[in-house]
Coordinates of C-alpha atoms and ligand atoms in Angstrom, one line a residue:
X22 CA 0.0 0.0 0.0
X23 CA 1.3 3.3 -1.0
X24 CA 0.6 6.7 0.2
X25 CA -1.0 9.4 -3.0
X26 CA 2.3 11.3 -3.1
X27 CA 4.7 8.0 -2.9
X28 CA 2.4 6.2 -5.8
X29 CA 2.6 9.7 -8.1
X30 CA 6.4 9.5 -7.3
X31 CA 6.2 5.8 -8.6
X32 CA 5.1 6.6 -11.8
X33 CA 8.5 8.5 -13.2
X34 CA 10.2 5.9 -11.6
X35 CA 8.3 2.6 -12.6
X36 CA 11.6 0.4 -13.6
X37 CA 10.4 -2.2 -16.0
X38 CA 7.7 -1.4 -17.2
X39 CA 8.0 0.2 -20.8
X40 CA 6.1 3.4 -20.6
X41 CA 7.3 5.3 -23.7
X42 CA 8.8 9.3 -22.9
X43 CA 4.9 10.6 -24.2
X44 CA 2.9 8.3 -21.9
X45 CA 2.0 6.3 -24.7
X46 CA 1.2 2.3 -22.7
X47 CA 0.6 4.0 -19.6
X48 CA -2.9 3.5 -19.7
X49 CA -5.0 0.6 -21.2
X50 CA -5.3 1.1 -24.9
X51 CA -8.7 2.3 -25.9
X52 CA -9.8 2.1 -30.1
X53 CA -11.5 -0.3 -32.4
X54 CA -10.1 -3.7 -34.0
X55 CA -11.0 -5.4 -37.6
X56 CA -10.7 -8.6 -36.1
X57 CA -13.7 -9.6 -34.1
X58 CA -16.3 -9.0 -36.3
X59 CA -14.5 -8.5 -40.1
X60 CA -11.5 -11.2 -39.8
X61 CA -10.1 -11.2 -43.1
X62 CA -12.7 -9.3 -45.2
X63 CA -11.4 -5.4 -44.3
X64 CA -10.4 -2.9 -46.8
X65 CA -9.0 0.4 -46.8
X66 CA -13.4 1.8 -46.5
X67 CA -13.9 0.7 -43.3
X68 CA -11.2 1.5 -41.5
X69 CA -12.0 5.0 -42.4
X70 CA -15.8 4.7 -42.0
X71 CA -14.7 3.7 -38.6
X72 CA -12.5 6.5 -37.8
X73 CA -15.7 9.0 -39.1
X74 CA -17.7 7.4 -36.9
X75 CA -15.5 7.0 -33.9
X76 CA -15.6 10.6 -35.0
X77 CA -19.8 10.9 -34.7
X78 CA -20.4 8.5 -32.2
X79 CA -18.6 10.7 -29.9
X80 CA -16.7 8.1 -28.8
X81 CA -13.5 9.7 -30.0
X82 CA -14.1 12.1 -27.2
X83 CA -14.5 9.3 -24.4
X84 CA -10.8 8.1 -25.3
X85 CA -11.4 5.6 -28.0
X86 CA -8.3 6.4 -30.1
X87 CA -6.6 3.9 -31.9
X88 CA -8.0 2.6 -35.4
X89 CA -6.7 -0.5 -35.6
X90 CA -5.7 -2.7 -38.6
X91 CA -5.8 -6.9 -37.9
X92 CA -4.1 -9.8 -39.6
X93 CA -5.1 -9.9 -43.7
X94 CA -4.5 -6.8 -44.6
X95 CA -0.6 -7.6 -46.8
X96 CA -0.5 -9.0 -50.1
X97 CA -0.8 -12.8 -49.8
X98 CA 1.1 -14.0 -52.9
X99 CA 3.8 -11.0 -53.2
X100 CA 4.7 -10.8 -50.0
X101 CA 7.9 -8.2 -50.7
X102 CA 8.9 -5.9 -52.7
X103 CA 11.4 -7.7 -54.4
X104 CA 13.8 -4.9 -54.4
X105 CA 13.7 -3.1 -50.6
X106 CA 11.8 -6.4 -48.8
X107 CA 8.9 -4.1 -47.7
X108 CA 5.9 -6.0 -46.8
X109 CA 3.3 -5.0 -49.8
X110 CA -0.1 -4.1 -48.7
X111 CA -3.0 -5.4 -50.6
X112 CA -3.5 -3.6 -53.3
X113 CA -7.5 -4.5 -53.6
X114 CA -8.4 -3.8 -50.3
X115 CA -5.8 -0.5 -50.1
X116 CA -5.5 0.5 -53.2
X117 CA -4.1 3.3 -51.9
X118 CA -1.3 1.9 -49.7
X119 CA -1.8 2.1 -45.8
X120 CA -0.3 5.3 -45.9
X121 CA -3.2 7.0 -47.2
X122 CA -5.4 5.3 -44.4
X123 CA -3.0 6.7 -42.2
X124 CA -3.6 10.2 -43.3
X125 CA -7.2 9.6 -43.2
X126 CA -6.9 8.6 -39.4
X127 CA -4.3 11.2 -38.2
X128 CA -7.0 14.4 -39.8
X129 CA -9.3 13.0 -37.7
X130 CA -7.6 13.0 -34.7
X131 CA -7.3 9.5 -34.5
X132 CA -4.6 6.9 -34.7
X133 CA -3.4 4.3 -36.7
X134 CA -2.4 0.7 -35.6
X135 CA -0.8 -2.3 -38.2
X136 CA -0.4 -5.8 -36.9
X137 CA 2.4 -8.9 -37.6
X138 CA 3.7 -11.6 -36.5
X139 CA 6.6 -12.8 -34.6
X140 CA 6.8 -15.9 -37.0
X141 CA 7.4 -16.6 -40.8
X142 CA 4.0 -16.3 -41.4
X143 CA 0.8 -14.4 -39.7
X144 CA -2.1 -16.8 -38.2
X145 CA -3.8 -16.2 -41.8
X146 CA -1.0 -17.0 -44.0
X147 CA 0.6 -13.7 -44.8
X148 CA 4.1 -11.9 -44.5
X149 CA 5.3 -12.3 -40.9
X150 CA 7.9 -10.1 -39.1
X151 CA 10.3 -12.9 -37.9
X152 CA 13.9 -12.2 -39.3
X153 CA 12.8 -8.6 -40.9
X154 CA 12.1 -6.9 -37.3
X155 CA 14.1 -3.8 -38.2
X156 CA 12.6 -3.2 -41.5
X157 CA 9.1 -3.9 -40.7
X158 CA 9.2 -1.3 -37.7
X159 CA 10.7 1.2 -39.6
X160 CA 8.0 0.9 -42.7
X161 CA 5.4 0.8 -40.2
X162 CA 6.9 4.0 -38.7
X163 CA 7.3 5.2 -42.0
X164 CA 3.6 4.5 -43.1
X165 CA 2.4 6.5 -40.0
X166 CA 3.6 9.8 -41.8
X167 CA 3.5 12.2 -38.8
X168 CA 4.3 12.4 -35.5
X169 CA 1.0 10.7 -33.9
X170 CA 1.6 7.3 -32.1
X171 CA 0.9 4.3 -33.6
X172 CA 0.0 0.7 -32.4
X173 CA 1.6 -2.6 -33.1
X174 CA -0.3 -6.1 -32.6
X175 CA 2.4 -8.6 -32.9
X176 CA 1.0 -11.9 -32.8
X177 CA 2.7 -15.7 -32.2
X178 CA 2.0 -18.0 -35.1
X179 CA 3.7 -19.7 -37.6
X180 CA 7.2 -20.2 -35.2
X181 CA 9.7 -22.0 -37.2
X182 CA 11.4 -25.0 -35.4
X183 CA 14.6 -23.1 -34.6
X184 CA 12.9 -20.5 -32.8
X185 CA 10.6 -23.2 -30.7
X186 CA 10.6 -22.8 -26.4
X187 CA 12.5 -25.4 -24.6
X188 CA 9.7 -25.7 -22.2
X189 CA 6.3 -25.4 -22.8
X190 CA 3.0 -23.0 -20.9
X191 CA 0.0 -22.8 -22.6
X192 CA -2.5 -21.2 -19.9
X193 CA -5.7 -23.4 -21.1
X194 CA -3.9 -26.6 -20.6
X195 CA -1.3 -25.6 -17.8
X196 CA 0.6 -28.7 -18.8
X197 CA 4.3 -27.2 -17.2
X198 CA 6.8 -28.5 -18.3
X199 CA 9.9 -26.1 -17.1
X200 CA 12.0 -26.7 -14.2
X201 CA 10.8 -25.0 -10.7
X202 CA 12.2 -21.4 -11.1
X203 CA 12.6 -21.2 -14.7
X204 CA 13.0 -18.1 -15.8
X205 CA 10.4 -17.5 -18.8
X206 CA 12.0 -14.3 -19.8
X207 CA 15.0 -15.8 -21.2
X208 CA 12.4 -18.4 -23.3
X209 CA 12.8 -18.4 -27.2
X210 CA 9.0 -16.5 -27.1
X211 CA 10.4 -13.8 -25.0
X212 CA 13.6 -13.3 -27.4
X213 CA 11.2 -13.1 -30.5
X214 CA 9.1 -10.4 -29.1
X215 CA 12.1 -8.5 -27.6
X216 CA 13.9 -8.2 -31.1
X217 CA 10.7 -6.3 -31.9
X218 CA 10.7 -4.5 -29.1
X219 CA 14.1 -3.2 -30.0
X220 CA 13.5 -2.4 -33.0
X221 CA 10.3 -0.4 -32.2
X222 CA 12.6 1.4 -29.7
X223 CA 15.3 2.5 -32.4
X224 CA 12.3 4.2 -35.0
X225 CA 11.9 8.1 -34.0
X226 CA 8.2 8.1 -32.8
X227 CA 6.4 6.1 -30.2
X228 CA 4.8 2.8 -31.2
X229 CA 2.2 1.3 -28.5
X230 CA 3.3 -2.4 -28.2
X231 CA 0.6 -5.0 -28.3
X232 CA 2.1 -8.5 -27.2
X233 CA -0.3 -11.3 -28.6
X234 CA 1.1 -14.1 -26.9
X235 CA -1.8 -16.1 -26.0
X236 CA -0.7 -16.4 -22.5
X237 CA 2.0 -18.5 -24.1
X238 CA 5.5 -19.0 -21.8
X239 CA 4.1 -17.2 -19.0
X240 CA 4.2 -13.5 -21.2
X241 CA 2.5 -11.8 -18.1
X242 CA 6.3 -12.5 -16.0
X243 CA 8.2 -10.4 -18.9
X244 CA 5.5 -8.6 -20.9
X245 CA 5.9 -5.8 -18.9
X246 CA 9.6 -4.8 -19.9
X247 CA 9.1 -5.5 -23.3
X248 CA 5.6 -4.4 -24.3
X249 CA 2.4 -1.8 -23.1
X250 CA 0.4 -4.9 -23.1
X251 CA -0.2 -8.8 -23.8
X252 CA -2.8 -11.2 -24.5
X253 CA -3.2 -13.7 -21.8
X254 CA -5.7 -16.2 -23.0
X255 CA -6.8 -17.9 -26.5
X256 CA -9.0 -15.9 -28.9
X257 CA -12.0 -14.3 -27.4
X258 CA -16.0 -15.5 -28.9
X259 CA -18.9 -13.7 -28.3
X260 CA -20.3 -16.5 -25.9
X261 CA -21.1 -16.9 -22.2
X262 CA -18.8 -19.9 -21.9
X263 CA -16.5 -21.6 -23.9
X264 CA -17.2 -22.6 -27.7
X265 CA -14.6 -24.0 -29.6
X266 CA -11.1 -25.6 -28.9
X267 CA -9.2 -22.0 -29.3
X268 CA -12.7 -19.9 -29.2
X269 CA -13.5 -18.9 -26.0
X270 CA -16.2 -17.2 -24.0
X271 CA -16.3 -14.3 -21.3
X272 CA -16.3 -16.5 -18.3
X273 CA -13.1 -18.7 -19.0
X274 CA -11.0 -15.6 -19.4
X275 CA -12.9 -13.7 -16.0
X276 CA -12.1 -17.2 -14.2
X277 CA -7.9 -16.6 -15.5
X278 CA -8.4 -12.9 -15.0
X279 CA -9.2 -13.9 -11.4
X280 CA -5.5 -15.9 -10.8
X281 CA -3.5 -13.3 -12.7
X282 CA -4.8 -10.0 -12.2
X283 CA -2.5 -8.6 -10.4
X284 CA 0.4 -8.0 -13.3
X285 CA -0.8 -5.1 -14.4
X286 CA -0.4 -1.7 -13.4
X287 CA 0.6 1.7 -15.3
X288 CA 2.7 0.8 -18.2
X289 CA 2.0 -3.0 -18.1
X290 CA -1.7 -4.6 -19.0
X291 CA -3.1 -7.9 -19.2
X292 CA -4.3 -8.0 -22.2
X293 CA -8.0 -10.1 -21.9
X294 CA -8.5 -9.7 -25.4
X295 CA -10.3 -7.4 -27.6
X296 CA -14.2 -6.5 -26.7
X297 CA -17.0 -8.6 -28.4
X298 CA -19.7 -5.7 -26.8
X299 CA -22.6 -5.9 -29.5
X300 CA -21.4 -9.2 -31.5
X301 CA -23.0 -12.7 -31.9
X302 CA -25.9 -13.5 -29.7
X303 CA -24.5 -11.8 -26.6
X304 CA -27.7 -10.2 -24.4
X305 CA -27.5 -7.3 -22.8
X306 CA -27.0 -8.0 -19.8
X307 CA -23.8 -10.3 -21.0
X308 CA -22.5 -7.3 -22.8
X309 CA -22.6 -5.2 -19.6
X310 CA -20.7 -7.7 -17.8
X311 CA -18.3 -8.0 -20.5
X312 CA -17.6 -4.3 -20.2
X313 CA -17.9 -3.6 -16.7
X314 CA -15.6 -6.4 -16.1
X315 CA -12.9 -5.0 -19.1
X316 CA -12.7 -2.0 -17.7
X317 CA -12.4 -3.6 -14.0
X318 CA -9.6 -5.1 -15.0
X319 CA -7.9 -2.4 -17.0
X320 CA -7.4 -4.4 -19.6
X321 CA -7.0 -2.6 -23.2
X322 CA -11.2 -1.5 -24.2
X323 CA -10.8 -2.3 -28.2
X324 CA -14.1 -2.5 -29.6
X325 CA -14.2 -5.2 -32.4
X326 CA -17.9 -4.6 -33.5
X327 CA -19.3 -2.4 -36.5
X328 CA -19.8 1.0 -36.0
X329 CA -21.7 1.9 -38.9
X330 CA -24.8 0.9 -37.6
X331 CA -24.0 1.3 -33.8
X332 CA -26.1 4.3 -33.8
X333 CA -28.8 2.3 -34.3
X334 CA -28.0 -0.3 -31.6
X335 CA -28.3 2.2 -28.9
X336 CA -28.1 -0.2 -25.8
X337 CA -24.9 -1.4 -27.3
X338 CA -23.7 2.0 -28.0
X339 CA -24.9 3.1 -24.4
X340 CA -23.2 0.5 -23.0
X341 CA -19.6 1.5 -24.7
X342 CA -19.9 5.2 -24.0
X343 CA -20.4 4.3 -20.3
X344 CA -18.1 7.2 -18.5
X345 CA -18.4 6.0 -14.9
X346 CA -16.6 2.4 -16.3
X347 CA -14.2 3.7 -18.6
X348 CA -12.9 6.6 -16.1
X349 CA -12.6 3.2 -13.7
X350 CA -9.9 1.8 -16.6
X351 CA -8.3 5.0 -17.4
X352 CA -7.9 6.7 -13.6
X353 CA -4.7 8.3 -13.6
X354 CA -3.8 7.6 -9.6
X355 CA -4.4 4.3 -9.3
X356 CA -3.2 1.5 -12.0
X357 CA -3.7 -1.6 -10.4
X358 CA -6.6 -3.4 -11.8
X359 CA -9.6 -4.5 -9.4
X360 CA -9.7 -8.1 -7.5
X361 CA -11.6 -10.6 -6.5
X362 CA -12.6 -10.2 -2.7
X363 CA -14.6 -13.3 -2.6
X364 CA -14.8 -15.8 -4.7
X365 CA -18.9 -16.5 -4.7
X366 CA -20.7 -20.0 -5.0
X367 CA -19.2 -21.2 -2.1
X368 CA -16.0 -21.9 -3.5
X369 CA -12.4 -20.8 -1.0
X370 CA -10.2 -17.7 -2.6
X371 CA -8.2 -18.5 -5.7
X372 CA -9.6 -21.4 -7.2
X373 CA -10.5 -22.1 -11.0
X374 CA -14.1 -22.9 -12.0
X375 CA -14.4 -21.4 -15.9
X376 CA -18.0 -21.6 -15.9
X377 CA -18.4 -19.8 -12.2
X378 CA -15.0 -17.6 -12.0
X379 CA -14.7 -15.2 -8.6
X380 CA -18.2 -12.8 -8.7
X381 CA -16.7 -10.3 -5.9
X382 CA -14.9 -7.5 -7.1
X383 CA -13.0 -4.4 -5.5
X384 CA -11.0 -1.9 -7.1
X385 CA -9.9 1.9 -6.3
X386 CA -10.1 5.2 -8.3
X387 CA -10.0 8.7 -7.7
X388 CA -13.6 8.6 -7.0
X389 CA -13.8 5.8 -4.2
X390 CA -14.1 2.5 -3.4
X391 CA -15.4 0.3 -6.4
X392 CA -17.6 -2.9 -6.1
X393 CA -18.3 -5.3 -9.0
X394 CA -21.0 -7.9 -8.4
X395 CA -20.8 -10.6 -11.3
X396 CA -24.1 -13.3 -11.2
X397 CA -22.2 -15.8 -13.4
X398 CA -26.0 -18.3 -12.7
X399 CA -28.5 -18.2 -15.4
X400 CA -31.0 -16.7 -13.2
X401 CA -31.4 -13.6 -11.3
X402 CA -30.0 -13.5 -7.9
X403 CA -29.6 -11.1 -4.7
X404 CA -26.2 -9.8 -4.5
X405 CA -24.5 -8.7 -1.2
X406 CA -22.0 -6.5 -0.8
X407 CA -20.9 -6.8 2.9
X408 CA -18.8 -4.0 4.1
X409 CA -16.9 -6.0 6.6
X410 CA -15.4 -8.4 3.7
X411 CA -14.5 -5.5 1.4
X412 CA -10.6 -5.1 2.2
X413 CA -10.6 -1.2 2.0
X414 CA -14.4 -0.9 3.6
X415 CA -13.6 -3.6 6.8
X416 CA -13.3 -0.4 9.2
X417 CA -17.1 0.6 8.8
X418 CA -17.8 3.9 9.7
X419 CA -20.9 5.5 9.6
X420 CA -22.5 4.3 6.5
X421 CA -21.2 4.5 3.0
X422 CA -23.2 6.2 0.2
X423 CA -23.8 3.7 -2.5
X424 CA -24.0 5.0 -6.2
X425 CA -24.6 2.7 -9.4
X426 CA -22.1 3.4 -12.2
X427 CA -24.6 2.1 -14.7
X428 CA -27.6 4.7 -14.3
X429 CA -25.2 7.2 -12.4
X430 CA -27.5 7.5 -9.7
X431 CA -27.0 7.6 -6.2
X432 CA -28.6 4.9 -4.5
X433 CA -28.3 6.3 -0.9
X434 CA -26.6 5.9 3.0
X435 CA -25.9 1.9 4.0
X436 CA -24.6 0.3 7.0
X437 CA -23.1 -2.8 7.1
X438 CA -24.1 -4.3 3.4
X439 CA -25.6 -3.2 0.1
X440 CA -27.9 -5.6 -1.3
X441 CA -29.7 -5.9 -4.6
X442 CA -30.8 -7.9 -7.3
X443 CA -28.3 -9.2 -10.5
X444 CA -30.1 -10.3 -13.5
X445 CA -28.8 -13.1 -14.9
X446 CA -24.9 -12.8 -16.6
X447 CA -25.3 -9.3 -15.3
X448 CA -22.4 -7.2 -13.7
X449 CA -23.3 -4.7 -11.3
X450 CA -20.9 -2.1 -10.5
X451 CA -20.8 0.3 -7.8
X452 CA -19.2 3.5 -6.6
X453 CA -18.8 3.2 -3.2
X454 CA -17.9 6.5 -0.5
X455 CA -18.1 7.9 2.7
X456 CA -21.6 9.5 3.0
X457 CA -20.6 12.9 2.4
X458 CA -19.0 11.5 -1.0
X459 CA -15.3 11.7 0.3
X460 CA -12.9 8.2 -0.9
X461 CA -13.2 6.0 2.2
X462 CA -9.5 4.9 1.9
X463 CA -7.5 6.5 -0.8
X464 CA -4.3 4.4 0.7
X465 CA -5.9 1.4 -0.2
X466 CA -5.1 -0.3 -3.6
X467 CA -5.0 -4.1 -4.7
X468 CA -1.5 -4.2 -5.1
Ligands
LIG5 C1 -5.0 -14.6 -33.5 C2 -5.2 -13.5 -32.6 C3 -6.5 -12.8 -33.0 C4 -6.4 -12.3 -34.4 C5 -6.0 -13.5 -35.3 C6 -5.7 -13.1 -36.8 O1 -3.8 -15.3 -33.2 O2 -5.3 -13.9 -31.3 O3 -6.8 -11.7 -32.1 O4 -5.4 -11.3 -34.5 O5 -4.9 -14.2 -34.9 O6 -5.4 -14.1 -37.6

């Protein structure tokens, strides 16, 4: 626990992790992502249909920065330019070359971000970065044009033999093979993504970082001097539970996000994978948990779902534009994400159950106290959040004043608990403070 003034002293002098000289990866990311909704079929339209609606949406102006290009977007069968090895963009779906996307982005406000591979060839088949590191980053810096930041995704496929891990960690089937104390940083994985890293650091404008390691050799143990961020978990699906060998739903990842929240901070986020808010047959109340519990747990808010007709899904856009949630993830005191206080259904602290992960939730901002009550059952329950078992609330006091960061209304003066009914798959997320609206512990944090 740090004092206010020891924790803003902390943040110039934060060691290892790799916050960039502009406070680029301080904070999670916040943008939109091709990926989850478009996969391969993108083209230079709606990346820039996104940015102008970003734009419109007003969701530009709630932080949501970063247009963000996925896997697909090189040209399969060319590859590179014969002569200078660039990696040759697609000249169907950017017939213009990514620089002019770029220019689109940056008038706008907006940012651009480009995505490879640390392997021979990306998880779709295309170009990867592996043995070009220092020409890649420098086209990509060169494609950004200006000075505004960019954003990397560097993803893990396609690892040729000689670059394979001695040991293996794959978090969905924690078959561990390494030696006790093994030091994962000095795995082959780690080496690939540092060269990138490197070469990111030698180009002459910030580039946000984006590990996509899967979770792979234990990233979260040296993701944090090497990137602003890394994926700890298989590909994310727009289900309740699980789906498919590498799809997953919301709950698997809360149930990790439970065991390894406490890696990130300023400068270094779990990554829990792009949002799926407004995709497949998610219901509302799902979505709300999904975002509530993203922003919770500061992981990067990268909405992967189409925009252009987001106006017309208003509970979806409603639920994106929440400020309460998204000043929770982007709280410039406090970096530590929130954690499970209890772990709900009965079950003792820090134990895995991917269909019922921990439901008790506390984390800290300049505002207060925060309390996120996740009903993982498929029916409505009472919820209970007792003051005494909240690690920053145990003192008491004379009643806390209550306020719900969903409606934004103040729910009133309780002693001793706050009770109220979840729907099912719903999150409900409090602000919690002394009754004349003061933080009840501004010491307190997770970490
Ligand atoms: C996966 C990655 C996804 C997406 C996809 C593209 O490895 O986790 O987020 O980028 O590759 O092929």
């Amino acid at each position: 626990m740090a004092s206010l003034a020891g924790r803003l002293l902390g943040l110039a002098s934060l060691a290892s992790a790799f916050v960039s000289r502009d406070g680029t990866g301080r904070l999670p990311a916040m943008g939109w992502n091709s990926w989850n909704e478009y996969e391969c079929n993108i083209s230079e339209g709606v990346f820039i249909t996104v940015a102008r609606q970003l734009v419109d949406l007003g969701l530009k102006d709630l932080g949501y920065e970063y247009v963000n290009i996925d896997d697909c977007w090189s040209d399969k069968e060319l590859r590179r330019d014969a002569t200078t090895g660039e990696l040759i963009p697609d000249a169907e779906k950017f017939p213009r070359g990514i620089v002019k996307v770029a220019e689109e982005v940056h008038s706008l406000g907006l940012k651009l971000g480009i995505y490879s591979d640390a392997g021979t060839d990306t998880c779709g088949g295309y170009a990867g970065s592996l043995g070009y590191e220092e020409l890649d980053a420098a086209t990509f810096s060169k494609w950004g044009i200006d000075s505004e930041g960019q954003d990397l995704k560097y993803d893990n496929c396609n690892v040729p033999p000689e670059w394979a891990d001695e040991y293996e960690y794959i978090p969905e089937e924690p078959a561990n093979n390494a030696p006790p104390g093994y030091d994962w940083g000095t795995s082959n994985t780690a080496k690939r993504y540092r060269v990138m890293h490197d070469a990111l650091q030698r180009q002459n404008r910030t580039i946000q970082y984006s590990l996509c390691a899967w979770g792979h050799a234990h990233v979260e143990r040296w993701g944090n001097s090497t990137g602003h961020s890394w994926r700890m978990w298989g590909d994310i699906f727009p289900a309740w539970k699980g789906k498919e060998k590498w799809s997953w739903g919301l709950m698997p990842i809360v149930n990790q996000a439970s065991l390894l929240w406490n890696y990130t901070d300023f400068g270094s986020h779990n990554d829990w994978d792009m949002l799926e808010v407004g995709n497949g047959d998610l219901t509302i109340e799902e979505n709300r948990s999904h975002f509530a519990l993203w922003c919770a747990l500061k992981s990067a808010l990268i909405v992967g779902t189409p925009l252009d007709t987001l106006a017309l899904r208003k509970p979806i856009l409603d639920i994106l534009s929440n400020k309460e949630l998204i000043d929770f993830n982007q709280d410039p005191v406090y970096g530590a994400s929130a954690m499970p206080y209890k772990w709900g259904n009965g079950r003792p602290a820090n134990t895995s159950d991917r269909d019922h992960p921990a439901a008790f939730w506390v984390g800290t901002s300049v505002k207060g106290i925060h309390v996120f009550l996740l009903n993982t059952h498929d029916t409505a329950v009472n919820m209970r959040a007792v003051f005494a078992e909240i690690p920053p609330l145990k003192s008491g006091g004379k009643g806390y004043l209550v306020h719900d960061m969903w409606t934004g209304e103040d729910l009133g003066i309780f002693r001793k608990y706050f009770e109220l009914e979840v729907k099912a798959h719903d999150t409900a997320a409090l602000t919690i403070t002394k009754a004349d609206g003061k933080h009840p512990n501004p010491r307190w944090s997770p970490k």
